[in-house]
XYZ file of C-alpha atoms in Angstrom:
444
model
C -14.093 -1.530 5.308
C -11.448 0.965 5.310
C -8.815 -1.499 5.545
C -9.948 -4.031 2.904
C -8.791 -3.747 -0.630
C -11.671 -5.809 -1.786
C -13.084 -9.236 -1.615
C -10.426 -11.974 -0.692
C -9.662 -14.313 -3.695
C -10.920 -17.885 -2.806
C -7.794 -19.440 -3.419
C -6.411 -17.319 -0.423
C -8.755 -18.835 1.952
C -8.146 -21.884 4.267
C -5.574 -24.281 2.762
C -2.801 -26.650 3.280
C -0.127 -25.500 5.509
C 2.984 -24.099 4.265
C 5.820 -26.128 3.044
C 8.900 -26.595 4.906
C 10.641 -24.363 2.086
C 8.229 -21.761 2.443
C 8.579 -21.787 6.432
C 12.414 -21.494 6.093
C 12.291 -18.602 3.594
C 9.787 -16.812 5.815
C 11.724 -17.518 9.090
C 15.110 -16.403 7.311
C 13.486 -13.222 6.251
C 12.754 -12.092 9.766
C 15.191 -9.923 11.740
C 17.477 -11.649 14.103
C 17.228 -11.375 17.892
C 18.498 -8.138 19.385
C 21.189 -8.350 22.126
C 19.209 -8.720 25.298
C 20.048 -6.913 28.686
C 21.337 -9.217 31.246
C 18.637 -8.328 33.884
C 15.769 -5.932 34.720
C 16.278 -3.271 37.298
C 14.612 -2.780 40.472
C 12.224 -0.081 38.899
C 11.668 -2.130 36.000
C 10.581 -5.306 38.072
C 8.208 -3.125 39.979
C 6.615 -1.345 36.899
C 6.106 -4.839 34.903
C 5.379 -7.189 37.892
C 1.925 -7.907 36.856
C 3.252 -9.409 33.319
C 6.555 -10.536 34.740
C 4.856 -13.425 36.868
C 3.075 -14.944 33.661
C 5.303 -18.107 33.046
C 4.978 -17.691 29.320
C 6.599 -14.176 29.427
C 8.459 -13.923 32.553
C 11.953 -12.128 32.788
C 13.297 -13.309 29.464
C 10.185 -12.008 27.518
C 10.211 -8.712 29.363
C 13.997 -8.483 28.312
C 13.001 -9.363 24.755
C 10.147 -6.339 24.795
C 12.870 -4.033 26.165
C 15.290 -4.968 23.105
C 12.571 -4.626 20.318
C 11.472 -1.906 18.289
C 8.188 -1.275 16.586
C 7.149 1.207 13.621
C 3.673 2.712 14.063
C 2.388 3.936 10.954
C -0.324 6.427 11.717
C -1.324 7.987 15.096
C -4.893 7.774 14.889
C -7.794 5.646 16.178
C -5.796 2.698 15.758
C -2.259 3.790 16.421
C -2.983 5.620 19.594
C -4.254 2.587 21.534
C -1.665 0.229 20.173
C 1.260 2.854 20.980
C -0.071 3.149 24.403
C -0.208 -0.598 25.386
C 3.180 -1.010 23.758
C 4.861 1.836 25.725
C 3.247 0.607 28.735
C 4.326 -3.055 28.153
C 7.862 -1.720 27.768
C 8.662 -1.878 24.391
C 12.021 -0.275 23.870
C 11.699 1.962 20.982
C 8.508 3.262 19.095
C 8.849 5.071 15.880
C 5.728 7.306 15.388
C 4.787 8.095 11.684
C 2.183 10.921 11.007
C 2.126 13.918 8.951
C -1.237 15.277 10.174
C -2.244 17.364 13.137
C -4.712 16.873 15.782
C -8.395 18.088 15.237
C -11.471 18.257 17.371
C -13.165 15.504 15.405
C -10.130 13.057 16.373
C -10.545 13.139 19.970
C -13.551 10.653 20.559
C -11.230 7.950 19.242
C -7.458 9.044 19.294
C -7.174 8.550 22.981
C -3.424 9.767 23.113
C -4.290 13.325 22.130
C -5.643 16.220 24.302
C -7.665 19.420 23.554
C -4.513 21.339 24.576
C -2.874 19.746 21.765
C -5.199 20.716 18.824
C -3.374 21.771 15.886
C -0.288 20.148 16.970
C 1.639 17.160 15.165
C -0.078 13.835 15.854
C 3.351 12.400 16.065
C 4.692 14.933 18.380
C 1.383 14.663 20.481
C 1.501 11.024 20.758
C 5.324 10.969 21.741
C 4.726 13.610 24.482
C 1.763 11.397 25.830
C 3.967 8.025 25.673
C 6.879 9.708 27.489
C 4.637 10.721 30.298
C 3.464 6.985 30.531
C 6.675 5.558 30.413
C 9.723 7.709 30.152
C 12.037 4.530 29.963
C 10.591 3.827 26.331
C 12.360 5.757 23.482
C 9.853 7.543 21.229
C 10.636 8.874 17.913
C 8.156 10.780 16.181
C 8.315 11.256 12.570
C 6.202 14.312 11.103
C 5.972 13.213 7.662
C 3.734 11.025 5.241
C 5.115 7.408 4.611
C 5.990 7.472 1.135
C 8.118 5.413 -1.622
C 11.001 7.433 -0.929
C 11.185 6.851 2.848
C 9.215 3.737 3.673
C 12.123 1.183 3.368
C 14.656 3.134 5.180
C 12.042 3.531 8.145
C 10.888 -0.085 8.033
C 14.518 -1.461 8.185
C 15.243 0.647 11.282
C 12.867 -1.409 13.134
C 11.923 -4.917 14.010
C 8.263 -4.997 13.694
C 5.553 -2.657 11.864
C 2.073 -1.800 12.666
C 0.090 -0.360 9.957
C -2.560 1.835 11.525
C -3.330 3.755 8.299
C -6.755 4.224 7.040
C -6.239 4.349 2.970
C -5.540 1.828 0.538
C -2.122 3.201 -1.141
C -0.458 3.211 2.323
C -1.289 -0.326 3.107
C 0.131 -1.596 0.001
C 3.223 0.725 0.339
C 3.710 -0.622 3.923
C 3.006 -4.264 2.801
C 5.561 -4.069 0.104
C 8.304 -2.040 2.200
C 7.810 -4.914 4.950
C 8.369 -8.127 2.501
C 11.377 -6.029 0.727
C 13.023 -5.526 4.314
C 11.638 -8.726 5.805
C 9.681 -7.449 8.517
C 6.735 -8.812 10.062
C 3.551 -6.598 9.645
C 0.547 -6.304 12.156
C -2.390 -4.447 10.350
C -5.947 -3.665 11.600
C -8.874 -1.615 10.108
C -12.040 -0.139 11.766
C -14.960 1.304 10.127
C -18.427 2.080 11.564
C -19.016 -0.909 13.993
C -16.720 -3.416 12.360
C -12.978 -4.109 12.522
C -10.322 -6.718 11.097
C -6.684 -7.843 12.195
C -4.244 -9.780 10.004
C -0.607 -10.695 10.846
C 1.164 -10.266 7.282
C 4.657 -11.625 6.222
C 5.318 -13.799 9.365
C 6.379 -17.584 9.538
C 4.995 -18.464 5.919
C 1.878 -16.547 6.401
C 0.586 -14.484 3.257
C 1.395 -10.861 2.875
C -1.368 -8.356 1.985
C -0.839 -8.643 -1.710
C -1.443 -12.181 -1.424
C -4.927 -11.620 -0.203
C -5.523 -8.342 -2.353
C -3.486 -8.800 -5.556
C -5.325 -5.702 -6.922
C -6.833 -2.572 -5.312
C -10.563 -2.167 -5.166
C -11.984 0.614 -7.412
C -11.670 4.159 -5.568
C -15.218 4.844 -5.324
C -16.172 1.616 -3.350
C -13.724 2.778 -0.548
C -15.213 4.248 2.681
C -13.227 5.985 5.157
C -14.224 7.203 8.514
C -14.863 10.675 7.494
C -17.464 9.515 5.120
C -18.516 6.318 6.910
C -18.397 7.160 10.625
C -16.795 5.066 13.309
C -17.585 4.664 17.172
C -14.615 5.435 18.763
C -14.361 2.368 21.047
C -14.205 0.126 17.919
C -10.712 1.405 16.659
C -9.649 1.182 20.551
C -10.687 -2.558 20.516
C -8.750 -3.336 17.236
C -5.529 -1.250 18.389
C -5.567 -3.060 21.497
C -5.457 -6.313 19.485
C -2.941 -5.006 17.384
C -0.851 -4.397 20.545
C -1.349 -7.929 21.656
C 0.083 -9.519 18.450
C 2.927 -7.170 18.197
C 3.822 -8.079 22.046
C 3.483 -11.774 21.145
C 5.959 -11.402 18.210
C 8.413 -9.293 19.976
C 8.468 -11.487 23.251
C 8.123 -14.856 21.546
C 4.960 -16.113 23.014
C 1.669 -17.624 21.868
C 0.311 -18.183 18.330
C 0.061 -15.174 15.893
C -2.828 -14.520 13.448
C -0.080 -14.870 10.557
C -2.797 -17.221 8.898
C -6.121 -15.915 9.956
C -8.123 -12.807 9.842
C -9.757 -11.690 12.784
C -13.137 -10.030 12.348
C -15.000 -8.091 14.941
C -18.731 -7.161 14.904
C -19.370 -4.525 17.730
C -23.074 -4.560 17.162
C -23.289 -8.272 17.683
C -20.434 -8.496 20.043
C -19.081 -11.149 17.963
C -15.453 -12.250 16.836
C -14.877 -14.781 13.997
C -11.804 -15.975 12.268
C -11.317 -16.593 8.400
C -8.629 -19.334 7.904
C -6.278 -18.027 5.435
C -3.721 -19.716 2.847
C -0.126 -19.635 3.284
C 2.129 -17.379 1.198
C 1.060 -17.215 -2.517
C 4.165 -18.333 -4.164
C 2.787 -16.387 -7.538
C 2.526 -13.337 -5.505
C 3.724 -10.299 -7.172
C 5.800 -9.112 -4.188
C 6.291 -12.191 -1.841
C 6.195 -14.888 -4.442
C 9.087 -17.115 -5.733
C 9.528 -14.955 -8.951
C 8.241 -11.225 -7.770
C 7.679 -8.542 -10.306
C 7.385 -5.897 -7.626
C 11.298 -5.510 -6.436
C 10.951 -1.981 -5.377
C 8.361 0.513 -4.033
C 6.194 1.943 -6.678
C 3.884 4.927 -7.207
C 1.039 3.526 -4.849
C -1.366 6.381 -5.513
C -1.321 5.630 -9.231
C -1.476 1.943 -8.643
C -5.015 2.543 -6.556
C -6.149 5.188 -8.317
C -6.831 7.112 -5.051
C -4.829 9.444 -2.658
C -2.533 8.208 0.356
C -4.983 10.079 2.611
C -7.891 9.477 4.924
C -9.491 12.712 4.145
C -12.676 12.888 2.126
C -11.989 12.443 -1.618
C -12.892 15.305 -3.799
C -14.928 14.300 -7.083
C -15.179 16.437 -10.205
C -18.488 15.192 -11.971
C -20.033 18.406 -13.318
C -18.923 21.415 -15.356
C -18.307 24.846 -13.747
C -21.741 25.726 -15.192
C -23.403 23.282 -13.357
C -22.158 24.422 -9.879
C -22.553 27.484 -7.830
C -20.319 28.469 -4.795
C -21.448 29.016 -1.265
C -20.918 32.807 -1.888
C -23.199 32.859 -4.780
C -25.883 30.638 -2.985
C -26.007 33.163 -0.124
C -26.618 36.144 -2.560
C -29.441 34.060 -3.938
C -30.996 33.669 -0.336
C -30.457 37.139 0.195
C -32.094 38.266 -2.885
C -34.967 35.806 -2.056
C -34.947 34.215 -5.405
C -37.390 31.511 -5.496
C -35.622 27.988 -5.757
C -35.752 24.676 -4.086
C -32.932 23.260 -2.175
C -32.495 19.580 -1.874
C -30.511 17.887 0.718
C -29.183 14.456 -0.282
C -27.599 13.446 2.770
C -28.530 10.439 4.684
C -31.415 11.308 7.671
C -28.875 10.693 10.239
C -26.653 13.548 8.995
C -29.556 15.792 8.264
C -30.456 15.412 12.096
C -27.055 16.867 12.866
C -27.677 20.135 10.918
C -29.373 21.645 7.892
C -29.891 24.593 6.028
C -33.589 26.206 6.674
C -36.113 25.006 4.037
C -34.133 22.519 2.527
C -35.972 19.215 1.582
C -34.334 15.908 2.359
C -34.281 13.437 -0.464
C -31.251 10.987 0.367
C -28.965 10.146 -2.583
C -29.852 6.556 -2.147
C -33.707 7.125 -2.941
C -32.621 9.128 -6.071
C -30.426 6.401 -7.225
C -33.469 3.855 -6.556
C -36.034 6.110 -8.300
C -38.137 6.049 -4.916
C -41.432 6.856 -6.153
C -42.565 8.573 -2.855
C -39.304 10.634 -2.466
C -39.881 11.718 -6.223
C -43.579 12.668 -5.404
C -42.655 14.858 -2.636
C -40.044 16.666 -4.576
C -42.332 17.317 -7.641
C -44.949 18.629 -4.954
C -42.168 20.902 -3.423
C -41.182 22.341 -6.813
C -45.025 22.818 -7.694
C -45.619 24.728 -4.420
C -42.606 27.162 -5.051
C -43.477 27.530 -8.750
C -46.931 28.823 -7.766
C -45.422 31.685 -5.840
C -44.192 33.020 -8.930
C -45.594 34.081 -12.460
C -42.449 33.167 -14.258
C -42.755 29.962 -16.563
C -39.090 29.900 -17.415
C -36.811 26.782 -16.082
C -37.346 26.618 -12.518
C -33.824 26.564 -10.480
C -33.206 23.350 -8.265
C -29.909 23.518 -5.895
C -28.791 20.271 -4.393
C -26.376 20.265 -1.359
C -24.586 17.542 0.630
C -21.931 17.548 3.292
C -18.806 18.127 1.072
C -20.166 18.512 -2.680
C -19.536 14.963 -3.917
C -23.193 13.085 -3.488
C -24.549 16.441 -4.788
C -22.906 16.183 -8.024
C -24.232 12.738 -8.376
C -27.682 13.796 -7.446
C -27.479 16.521 -10.076
C -26.827 13.793 -12.801
C -29.638 12.076 -11.742
C -31.839 14.899 -11.443
C -31.221 15.962 -15.009
C -32.293 12.763 -16.466
C -35.330 12.767 -14.487
C -36.071 16.121 -15.309
C -37.474 14.574 -18.576
C -39.543 11.973 -16.744
C -41.933 14.082 -14.870
C -39.920 16.746 -12.867
C -40.639 19.500 -15.316
C -38.390 22.288 -16.805
C -35.848 22.559 -14.328
C -32.279 23.702 -13.961
C -30.296 21.698 -11.628
C -26.887 22.730 -9.840
C -25.093 21.633 -6.923
C -23.486 23.779 -4.236
C -19.655 23.241 -4.535
C -18.107 22.284 -1.067
C -21.454 21.332 0.483
C -22.492 22.389 3.995
C -18.979 22.166 5.226
C -18.056 24.826 2.986
C -20.965 26.795 4.065
C -19.869 26.334 7.641
C -16.190 27.687 6.869
C -17.023 30.462 4.341
C -20.551 31.798 5.361
C -21.727 30.618 8.777
C -19.140 30.052 11.548
C -21.673 28.862 13.850
C -23.133 26.159 11.510
C -21.983 22.713 13.095
C -19.135 21.050 11.200
C -18.811 17.342 11.507
């Protein structure tokens, strides 16, 4: 899952409750209550009437919401529904952090943005939509990435932080900043049909590092661009995030500070994993922390602080060709075999003519049927030529990452029955083809 940094160490799962000392330390680190306004206006009573009549909330809870501030890190699939419900509920000030711009492939899940704002700043787009929803809420857009140079300053300016990012370096950065600033952190993630939610650094509960002391290997982390996501799933998790923020801000209910909520959309099930309290040996929130300031989180995690698809560099330049070079090869009608190593579900979206689909997973597993089909295709094309030299095989995928892995596998297999072949991948994959060669080719 995009949000997770790996497997939770067993010692961080359900255990005894926190000590009185741990509770006191956690409570003292939280921000004090903000000054409350004496009463609600007539229009506020009318606007919030449906929640004002809840005994648990009432006028006092509503005034606490109006006096609270929340920093939203990421205005995407999680941040949009989160910010929308916080603004609707009357949270006084929302800080909206996002360096990215609105793209067409955002709109199926990022519900604050519109077609009319394609290419616009996500932070500004979200702020504009929220002001239309509730003009009494102060919306402060930050058109920048959260970084070690600005995170502490931003976090300290708000009462609660909601992590709606989609990359591991930012999750560690937000966590450490919240611990150092003494702010509760409401964190969620969503990928494919699954999601998870935890409240960190709150009332003796663990921080993110307590659960995930070490980041996962970069190659094991999947984001929405690689793995996909059903749009409503981040909507559900973002709404649950908003619920936890509202409970903390208004002082009602019991928070998820010592449990991880897991959601399975396909099964329609929620379940909770009980977590231990704060880890006294944690590197950042423990009794003797080794992390006392913000660090270089991209180096720490070995990956970029972005939710964009990563670019791998596994092959030499001689083992790759550009989409322009491949187009010339097609125009010259050079005999070759093109192997598309994407999963079948992606091949159904779009494909180049005459390509043979052999999924990377099948190559990695040395699937006999797939290898037989590939050998047959190579033999068929070879028979059309009288050339006995090395036969060219080209490999393509979406972005040019999996195709590099496939080239390495095929190079090894060329000595095990594929015959004398030359294998190269197409740099940038089908998305490079769409942007540089065929503007009508679907992009996804």
